[in-house]
Coordinates of C-alpha atoms and ligand atoms in Angstrom, one line a residue:
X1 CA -0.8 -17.8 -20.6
X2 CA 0.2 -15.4 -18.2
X3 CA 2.4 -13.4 -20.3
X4 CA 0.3 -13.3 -23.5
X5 CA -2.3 -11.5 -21.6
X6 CA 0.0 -9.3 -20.3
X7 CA 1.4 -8.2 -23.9
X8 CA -2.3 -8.0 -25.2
X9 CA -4.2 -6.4 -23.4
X10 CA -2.1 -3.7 -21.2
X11 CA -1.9 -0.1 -22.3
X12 CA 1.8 1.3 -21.8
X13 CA 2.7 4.3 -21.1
X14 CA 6.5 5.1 -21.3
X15 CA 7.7 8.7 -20.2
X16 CA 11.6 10.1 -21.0
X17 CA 14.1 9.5 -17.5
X18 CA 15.2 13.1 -16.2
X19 CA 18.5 13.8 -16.7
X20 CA 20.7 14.2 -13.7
X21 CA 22.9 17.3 -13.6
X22 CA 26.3 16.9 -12.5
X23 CA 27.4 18.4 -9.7
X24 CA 25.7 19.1 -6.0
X25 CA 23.6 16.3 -4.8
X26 CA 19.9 17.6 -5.0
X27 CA 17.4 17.7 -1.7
X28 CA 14.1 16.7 -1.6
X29 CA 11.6 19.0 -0.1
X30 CA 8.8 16.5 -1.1
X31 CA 8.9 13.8 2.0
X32 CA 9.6 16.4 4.6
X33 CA 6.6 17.5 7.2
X34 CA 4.9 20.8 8.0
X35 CA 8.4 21.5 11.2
X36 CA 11.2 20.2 8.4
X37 CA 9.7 22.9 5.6
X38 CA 9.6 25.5 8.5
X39 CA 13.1 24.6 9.2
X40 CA 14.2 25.2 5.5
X41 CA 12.3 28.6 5.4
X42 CA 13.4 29.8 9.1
X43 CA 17.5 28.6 8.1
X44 CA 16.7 31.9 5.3
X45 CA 15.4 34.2 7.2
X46 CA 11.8 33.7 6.2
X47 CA 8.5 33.1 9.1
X48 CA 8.1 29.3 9.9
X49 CA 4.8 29.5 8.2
X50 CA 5.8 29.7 4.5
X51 CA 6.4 26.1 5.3
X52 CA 2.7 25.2 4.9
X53 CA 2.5 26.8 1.8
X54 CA 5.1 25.2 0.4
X55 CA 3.0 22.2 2.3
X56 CA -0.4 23.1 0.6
X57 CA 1.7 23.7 -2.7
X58 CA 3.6 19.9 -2.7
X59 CA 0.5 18.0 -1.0
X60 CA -2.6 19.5 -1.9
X61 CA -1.5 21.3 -5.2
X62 CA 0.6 18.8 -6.0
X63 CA 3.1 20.9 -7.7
X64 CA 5.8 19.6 -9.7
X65 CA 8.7 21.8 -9.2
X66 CA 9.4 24.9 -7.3
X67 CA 8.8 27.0 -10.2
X68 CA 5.2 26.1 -9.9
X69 CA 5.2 27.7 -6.3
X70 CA 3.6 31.0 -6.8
X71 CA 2.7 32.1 -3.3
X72 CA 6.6 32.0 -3.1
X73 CA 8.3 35.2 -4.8
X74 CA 10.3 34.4 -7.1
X75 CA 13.9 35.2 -4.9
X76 CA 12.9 32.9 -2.7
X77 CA 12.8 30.2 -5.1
X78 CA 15.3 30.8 -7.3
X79 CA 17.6 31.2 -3.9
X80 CA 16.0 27.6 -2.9
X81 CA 17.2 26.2 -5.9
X82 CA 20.9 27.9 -6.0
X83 CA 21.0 25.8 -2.1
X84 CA 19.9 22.5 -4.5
X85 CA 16.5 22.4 -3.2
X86 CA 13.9 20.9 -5.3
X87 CA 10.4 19.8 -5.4
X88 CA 11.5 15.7 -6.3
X89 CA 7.9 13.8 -6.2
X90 CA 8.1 10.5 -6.8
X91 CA 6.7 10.2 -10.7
X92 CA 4.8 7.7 -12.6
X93 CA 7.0 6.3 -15.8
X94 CA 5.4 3.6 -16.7
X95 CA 1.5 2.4 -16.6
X96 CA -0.3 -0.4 -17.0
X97 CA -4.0 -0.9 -17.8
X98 CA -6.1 -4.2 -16.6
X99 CA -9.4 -5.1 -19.0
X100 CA -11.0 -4.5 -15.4
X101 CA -9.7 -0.7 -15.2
X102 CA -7.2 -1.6 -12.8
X103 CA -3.9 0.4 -13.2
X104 CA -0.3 -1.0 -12.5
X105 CA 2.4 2.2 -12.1
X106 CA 5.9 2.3 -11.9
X107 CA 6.9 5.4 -9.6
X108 CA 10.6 6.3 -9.7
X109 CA 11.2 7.2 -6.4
X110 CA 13.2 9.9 -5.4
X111 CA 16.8 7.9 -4.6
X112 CA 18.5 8.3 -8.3
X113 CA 19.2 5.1 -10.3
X114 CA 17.0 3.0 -7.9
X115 CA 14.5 0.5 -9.3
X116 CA 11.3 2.0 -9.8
X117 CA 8.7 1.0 -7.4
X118 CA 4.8 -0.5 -8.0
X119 CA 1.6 1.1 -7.0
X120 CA -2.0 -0.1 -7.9
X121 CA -4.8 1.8 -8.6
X122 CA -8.3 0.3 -8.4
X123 CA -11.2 1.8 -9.3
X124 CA -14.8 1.1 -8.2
X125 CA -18.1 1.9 -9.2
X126 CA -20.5 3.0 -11.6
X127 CA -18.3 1.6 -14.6
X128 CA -18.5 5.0 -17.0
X129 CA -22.1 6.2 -16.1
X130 CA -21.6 9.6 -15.4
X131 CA -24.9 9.6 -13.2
X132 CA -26.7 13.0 -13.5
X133 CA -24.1 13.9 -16.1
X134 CA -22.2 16.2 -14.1
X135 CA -19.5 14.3 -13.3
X136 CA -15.8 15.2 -14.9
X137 CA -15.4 13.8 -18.4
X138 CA -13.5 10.4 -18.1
X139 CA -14.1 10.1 -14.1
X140 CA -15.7 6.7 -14.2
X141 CA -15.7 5.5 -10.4
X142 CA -17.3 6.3 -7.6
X143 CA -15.2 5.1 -5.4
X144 CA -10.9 3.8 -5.2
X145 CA -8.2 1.5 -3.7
X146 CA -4.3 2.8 -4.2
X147 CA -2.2 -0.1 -3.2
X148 CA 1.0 1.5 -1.7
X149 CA 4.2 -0.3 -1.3
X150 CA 6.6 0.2 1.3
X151 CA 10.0 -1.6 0.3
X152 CA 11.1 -2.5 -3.2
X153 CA 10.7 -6.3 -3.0
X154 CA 10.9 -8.4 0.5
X155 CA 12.9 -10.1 2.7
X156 CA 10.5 -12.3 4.6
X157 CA 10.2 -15.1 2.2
X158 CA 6.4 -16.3 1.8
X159 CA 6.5 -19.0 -0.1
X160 CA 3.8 -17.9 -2.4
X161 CA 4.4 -14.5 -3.1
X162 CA 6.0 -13.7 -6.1
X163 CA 7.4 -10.2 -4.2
X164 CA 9.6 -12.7 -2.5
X165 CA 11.6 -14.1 -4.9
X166 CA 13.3 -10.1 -5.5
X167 CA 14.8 -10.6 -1.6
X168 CA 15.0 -7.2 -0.1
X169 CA 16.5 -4.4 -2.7
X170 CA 15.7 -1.6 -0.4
X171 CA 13.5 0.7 2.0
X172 CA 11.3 3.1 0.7
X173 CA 11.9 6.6 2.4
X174 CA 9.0 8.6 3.5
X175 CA 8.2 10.8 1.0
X176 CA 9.0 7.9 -2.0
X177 CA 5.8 5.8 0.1
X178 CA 3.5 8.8 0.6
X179 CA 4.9 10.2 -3.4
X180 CA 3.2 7.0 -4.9
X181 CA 0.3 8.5 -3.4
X182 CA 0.1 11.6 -4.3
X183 CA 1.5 10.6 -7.5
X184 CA -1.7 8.6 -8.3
X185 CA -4.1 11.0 -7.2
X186 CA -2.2 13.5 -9.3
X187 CA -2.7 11.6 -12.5
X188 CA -6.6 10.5 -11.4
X189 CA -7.4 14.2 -10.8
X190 CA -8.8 13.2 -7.5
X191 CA -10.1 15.8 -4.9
X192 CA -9.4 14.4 -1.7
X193 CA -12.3 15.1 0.9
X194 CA -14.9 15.0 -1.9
X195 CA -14.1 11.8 -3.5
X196 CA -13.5 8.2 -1.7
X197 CA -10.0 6.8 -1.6
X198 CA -9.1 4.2 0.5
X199 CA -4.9 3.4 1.0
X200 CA -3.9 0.1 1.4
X201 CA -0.2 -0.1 2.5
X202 CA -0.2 -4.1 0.9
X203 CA 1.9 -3.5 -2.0
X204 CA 5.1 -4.5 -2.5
X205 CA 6.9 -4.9 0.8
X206 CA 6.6 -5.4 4.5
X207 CA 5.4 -2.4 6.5
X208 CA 6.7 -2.8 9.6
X209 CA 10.0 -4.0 8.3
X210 CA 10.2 -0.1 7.3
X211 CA 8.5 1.3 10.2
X212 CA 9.9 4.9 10.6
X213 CA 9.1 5.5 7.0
X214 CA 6.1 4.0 6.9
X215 CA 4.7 6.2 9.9
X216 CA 6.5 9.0 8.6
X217 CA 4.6 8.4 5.1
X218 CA 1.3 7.7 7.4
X219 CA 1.5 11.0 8.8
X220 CA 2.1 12.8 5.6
X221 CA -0.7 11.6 4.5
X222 CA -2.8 12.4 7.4
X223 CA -1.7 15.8 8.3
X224 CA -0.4 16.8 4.8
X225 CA -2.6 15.0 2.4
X226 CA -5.8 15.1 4.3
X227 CA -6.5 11.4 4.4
X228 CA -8.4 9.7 7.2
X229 CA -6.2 6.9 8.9
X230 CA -9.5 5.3 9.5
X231 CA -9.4 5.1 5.3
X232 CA -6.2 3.0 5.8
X233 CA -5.0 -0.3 6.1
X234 CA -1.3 -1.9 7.0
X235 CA -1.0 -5.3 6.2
X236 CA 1.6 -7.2 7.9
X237 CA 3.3 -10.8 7.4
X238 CA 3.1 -10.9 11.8
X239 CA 6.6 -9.0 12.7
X240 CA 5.6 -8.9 16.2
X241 CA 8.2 -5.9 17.1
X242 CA 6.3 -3.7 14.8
X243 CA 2.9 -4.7 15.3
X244 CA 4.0 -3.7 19.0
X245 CA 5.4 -0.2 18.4
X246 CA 2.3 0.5 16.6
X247 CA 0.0 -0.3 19.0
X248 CA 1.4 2.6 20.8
X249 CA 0.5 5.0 18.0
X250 CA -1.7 7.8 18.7
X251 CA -5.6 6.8 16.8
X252 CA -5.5 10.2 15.2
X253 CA -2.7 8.6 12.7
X254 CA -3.0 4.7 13.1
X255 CA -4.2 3.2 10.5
X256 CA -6.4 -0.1 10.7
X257 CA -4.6 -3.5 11.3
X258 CA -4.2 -6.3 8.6
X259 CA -2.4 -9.7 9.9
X260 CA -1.8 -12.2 7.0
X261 CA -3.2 -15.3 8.9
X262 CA -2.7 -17.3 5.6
X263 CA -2.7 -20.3 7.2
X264 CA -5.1 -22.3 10.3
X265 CA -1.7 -23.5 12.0
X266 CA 1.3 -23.3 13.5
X267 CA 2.6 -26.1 11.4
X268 CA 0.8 -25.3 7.8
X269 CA 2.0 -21.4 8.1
X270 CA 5.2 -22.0 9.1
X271 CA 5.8 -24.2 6.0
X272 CA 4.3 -21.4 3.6
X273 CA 5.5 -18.4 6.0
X274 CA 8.7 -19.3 7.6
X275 CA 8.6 -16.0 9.1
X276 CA 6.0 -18.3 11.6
X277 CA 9.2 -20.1 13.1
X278 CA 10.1 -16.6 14.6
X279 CA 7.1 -15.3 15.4
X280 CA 4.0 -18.0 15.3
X281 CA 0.5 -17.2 15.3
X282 CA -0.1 -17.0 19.4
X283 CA 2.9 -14.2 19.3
X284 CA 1.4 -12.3 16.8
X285 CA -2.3 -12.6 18.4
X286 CA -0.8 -11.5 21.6
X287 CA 0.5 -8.1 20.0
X288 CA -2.4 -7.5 18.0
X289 CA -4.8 -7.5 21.5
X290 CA -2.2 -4.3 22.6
X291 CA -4.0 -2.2 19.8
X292 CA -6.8 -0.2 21.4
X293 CA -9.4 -0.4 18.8
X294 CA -11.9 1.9 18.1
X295 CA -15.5 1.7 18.1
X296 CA -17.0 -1.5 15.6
X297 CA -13.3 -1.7 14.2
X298 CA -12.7 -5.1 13.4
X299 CA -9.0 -6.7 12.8
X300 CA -8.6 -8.1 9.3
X301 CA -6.9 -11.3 8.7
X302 CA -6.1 -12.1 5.1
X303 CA -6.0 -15.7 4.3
X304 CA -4.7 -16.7 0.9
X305 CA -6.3 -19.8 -0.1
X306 CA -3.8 -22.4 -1.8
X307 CA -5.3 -25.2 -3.4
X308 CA -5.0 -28.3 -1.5
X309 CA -2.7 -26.7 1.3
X310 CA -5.0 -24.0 2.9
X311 CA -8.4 -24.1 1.6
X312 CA -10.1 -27.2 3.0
X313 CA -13.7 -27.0 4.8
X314 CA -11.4 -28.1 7.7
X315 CA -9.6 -25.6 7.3
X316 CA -12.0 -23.6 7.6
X317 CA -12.8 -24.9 10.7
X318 CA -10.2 -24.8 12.2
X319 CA -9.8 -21.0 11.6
X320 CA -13.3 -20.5 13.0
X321 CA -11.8 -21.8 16.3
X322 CA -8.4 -19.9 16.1
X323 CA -10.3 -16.3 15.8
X324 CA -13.0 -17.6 18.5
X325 CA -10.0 -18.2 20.9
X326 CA -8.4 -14.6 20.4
X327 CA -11.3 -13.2 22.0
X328 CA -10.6 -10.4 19.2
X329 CA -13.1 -9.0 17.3
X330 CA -12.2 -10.1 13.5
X331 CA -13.0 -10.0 10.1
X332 CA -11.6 -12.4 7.2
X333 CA -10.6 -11.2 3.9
X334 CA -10.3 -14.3 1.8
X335 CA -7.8 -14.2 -1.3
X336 CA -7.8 -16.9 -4.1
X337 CA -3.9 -17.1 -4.3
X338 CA -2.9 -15.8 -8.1
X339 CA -0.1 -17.5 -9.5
X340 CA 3.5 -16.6 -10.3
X341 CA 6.4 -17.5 -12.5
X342 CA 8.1 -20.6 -10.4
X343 CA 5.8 -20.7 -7.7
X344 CA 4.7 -24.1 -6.7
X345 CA 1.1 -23.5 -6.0
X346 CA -1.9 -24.7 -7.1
X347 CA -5.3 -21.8 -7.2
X348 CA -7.8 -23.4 -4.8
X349 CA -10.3 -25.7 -7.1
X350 CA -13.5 -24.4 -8.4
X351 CA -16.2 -24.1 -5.5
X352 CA -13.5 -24.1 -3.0
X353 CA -13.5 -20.6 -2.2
X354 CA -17.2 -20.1 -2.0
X355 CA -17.2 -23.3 0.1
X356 CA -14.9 -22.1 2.9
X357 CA -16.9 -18.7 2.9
X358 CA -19.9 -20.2 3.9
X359 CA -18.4 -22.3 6.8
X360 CA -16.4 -19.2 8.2
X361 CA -19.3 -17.4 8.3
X362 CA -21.6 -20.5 9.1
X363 CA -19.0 -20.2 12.7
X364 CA -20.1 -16.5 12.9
X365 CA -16.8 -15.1 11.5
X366 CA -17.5 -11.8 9.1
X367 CA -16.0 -12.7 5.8
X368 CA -15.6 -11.5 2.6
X369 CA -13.9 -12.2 -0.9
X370 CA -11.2 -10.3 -2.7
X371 CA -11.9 -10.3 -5.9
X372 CA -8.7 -10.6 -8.2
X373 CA -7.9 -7.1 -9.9
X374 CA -5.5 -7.0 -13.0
X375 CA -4.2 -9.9 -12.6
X376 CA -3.3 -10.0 -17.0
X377 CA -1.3 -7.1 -15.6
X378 CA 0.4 -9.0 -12.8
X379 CA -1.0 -6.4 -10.4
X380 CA -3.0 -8.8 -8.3
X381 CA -1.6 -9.5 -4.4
X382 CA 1.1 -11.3 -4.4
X383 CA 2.3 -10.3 -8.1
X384 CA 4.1 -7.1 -7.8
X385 CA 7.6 -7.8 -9.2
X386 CA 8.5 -4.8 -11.0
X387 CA 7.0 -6.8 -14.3
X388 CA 7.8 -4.5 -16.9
X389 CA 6.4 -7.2 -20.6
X390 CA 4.4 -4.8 -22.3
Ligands
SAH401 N1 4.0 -7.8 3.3 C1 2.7 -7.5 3.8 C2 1.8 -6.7 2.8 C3 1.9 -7.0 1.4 S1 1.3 -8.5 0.8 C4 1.9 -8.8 4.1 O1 2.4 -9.9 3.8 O2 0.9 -8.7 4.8 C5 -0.4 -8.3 0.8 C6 -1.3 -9.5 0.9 O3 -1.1 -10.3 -0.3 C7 -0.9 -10.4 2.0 O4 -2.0 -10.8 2.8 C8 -0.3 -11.7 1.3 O5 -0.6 -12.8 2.1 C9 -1.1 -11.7 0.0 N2 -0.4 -12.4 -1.0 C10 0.9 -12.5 -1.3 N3 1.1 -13.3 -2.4 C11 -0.1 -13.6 -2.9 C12 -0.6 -14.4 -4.0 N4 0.3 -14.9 -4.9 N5 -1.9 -14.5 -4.2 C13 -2.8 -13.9 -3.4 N6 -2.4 -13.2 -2.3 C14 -1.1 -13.1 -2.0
SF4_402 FE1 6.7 -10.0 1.8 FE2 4.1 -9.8 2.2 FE3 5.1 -11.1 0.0 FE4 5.3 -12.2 2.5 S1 3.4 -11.8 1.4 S2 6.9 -12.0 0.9 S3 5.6 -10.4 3.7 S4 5.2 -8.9 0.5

């Protein structure tokens, strides 16, 4: 069923690979920060700040090669590509369009011959109105998600997740997680600052099983990029170590906190997160209190509802009491789990999801839905697996 929607009603885009010269191995200069670009302009002689404009020119210009770089003369260039310098953002090759306007991408990242790696792009809003008219032809949202991954696939095993069953292939460098980015809002036209875009780091992978990248990526985004950390969110499986380190980030670049709860018990989550056996739920809640909120923020726990195994009104319940007993102040993003290829689930049963809603937030507990997005496009959570039927 699955499958047939995915052939039918997806929109693919296939672009050429770039041939690979022989020779010198090429740098990146895409992935290094505002000190490392200084460093590559100071090692020729140039002032330290013709590293932020080749910043501005890579991160806000989005430039695709050095060639593009005009506030550089052209010496300087040509002599950064005779030392095998080059531009290298990560690049969409393949899309995928959802009947919702959800977008699937395949970003080649910036390691040659590696598997491409998925990104998600959900728009928002005022579905094609262009509201007083003066809006950019084709812009039809008012507001956006991009759904970053961090690894390509994931060693932590969830029983449910269809991410899992690729094991770990790699870590996603810096620049490759902050590229998919900028790669998206490259091919959306967005203007940062004047348009909404919220990051989710809950794509593919498991954050703080990648940490130094994924900070590194975090703060590329922030300083570079010009995104808010308070318009991002990390979701982690619970790896304790991780969620410890970045309670020691500064706010100005931490992002907010996700913890997939998934599960209202030691004994239920560690049979569909065996991760749990290492790390159970009191572990993780005791790491999560070392994060010094901010003002109103609220930790999210994502709870994917399987039918019959998590999604009972006791459940529920039981949840409720778990959250009460942390003492933190949460929020619960419910999930309807979306099925996978050889995954032994069952989606919760009709009513099921509204049911367990209403008694979370009959305890008091803030919660709200996530609706599926392009899942005939295998982009929903839980279904990135580089699916390439088109
Ligand atoms: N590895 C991180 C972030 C990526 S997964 C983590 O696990 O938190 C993002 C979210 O998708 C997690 O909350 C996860 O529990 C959820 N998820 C995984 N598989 C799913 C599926 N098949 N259906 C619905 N949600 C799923
Ligand atoms: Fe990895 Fe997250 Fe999937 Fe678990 S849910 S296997 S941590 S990507």
């Amino acid at each position: 069923m699955l499958s047939q929607a995915v052939s039918g009603k997806n929109l693919q885009i296939v672009q050429p690979g770039r041939a690979e010269p022989a020779g010198e191995p090429k740098k990146s200069l895409f992935g290094l920060d505002r000190a490392g670009l200084s460093a590559v302009m100071v090692e020729r002689g140039e002032p330290a700040w013709r590293g932020k404009q080749l910043a501005e020119a890579m991160y806000i210009q989005r430039v695709a090669s050095l060639s593009e770089i005009t506030t550089l003369a052209k010496s300087l260039r040509q002599q950064l590509e005779g030392d095998n310098w080059e531009v290298n953002c990560p690049r969409i090759v393949q899309a995928f369009r959802s009947v919702d306007g959800t977008e699937r991408y395949l970003v080649q990242g910036q390691v040659d011959d590696a598997q491409p790696v998925e990104t998600v792009w959900m728009p928002e809003g005022d579905e094609g109105e262009a509201g007083d008219g003066s809006e950019e032809e084709g812009k039809s949202w008012s507001r956006a998600t991009i759904c970053v991954s961090s690894q390509v696939g994931c060693a932590v095993n969830c029983q449910f997740c269809l991410t899992a069953k690729l094991g770990l292939q790699r870590n996603l460098t810096a620049g490759e997680i902050a590229g998919q980015v900028v790669a998206v809002l490259d091919r959306q036209a967005v203007e940062v600052g004047k348009e909404r875009v919220n990051l989710v780091f809950m794509g593919m992978g498991e954050p703080f099983l990648n940490y130094e990248n994924f900070m590194g990526a975090v703060r590329l985004l922030v300083e570079e990029v010009g995104i808010s950390p308070q318009r991002m969110t990390v979701s982690t499986s619970g790896i304790v170590p991780g969620i410890e380190r970045f309670a020691q980030e500064p706010p100005d670049v931490r992002p907010k906190l996700a913890i997939s709860l998934n599960a209202p018990n030691d004994e239920v989550r560690s049979e569909v997160m065996p991760i749990n056996r290492k790390w159970p739920i009191e572990a993780v809640m005791d790491a999560v209190r070392q994060v010094r909120l901010r003002p109103r923020e609220r930790v999210t726990f994502e709870y994917v509802l399987l039918g019959g195994v998590t999604d009972r009104p006791e459940h529920a319940r039981e949840v409720a009491r778990l959250l009460r007993r942390t003492g933190l102040p949460a929020k619960v993003n419910l999930i309807a789990w979306n099925p996978g290829p050889g995954i032994a689930f069952a989606m919760p049963q009709a009513g099921a999801v509204e049911n367990f809603r209403r008694v979370l937030s009959g305890e008091g507990v803030p919660t709200y839905l996530r609706r599926p997005r392009g899942r005939d496009i295998y982009a929903a959570c839980g279904q990135l697996k580089r699916t390439v039927e088109g």
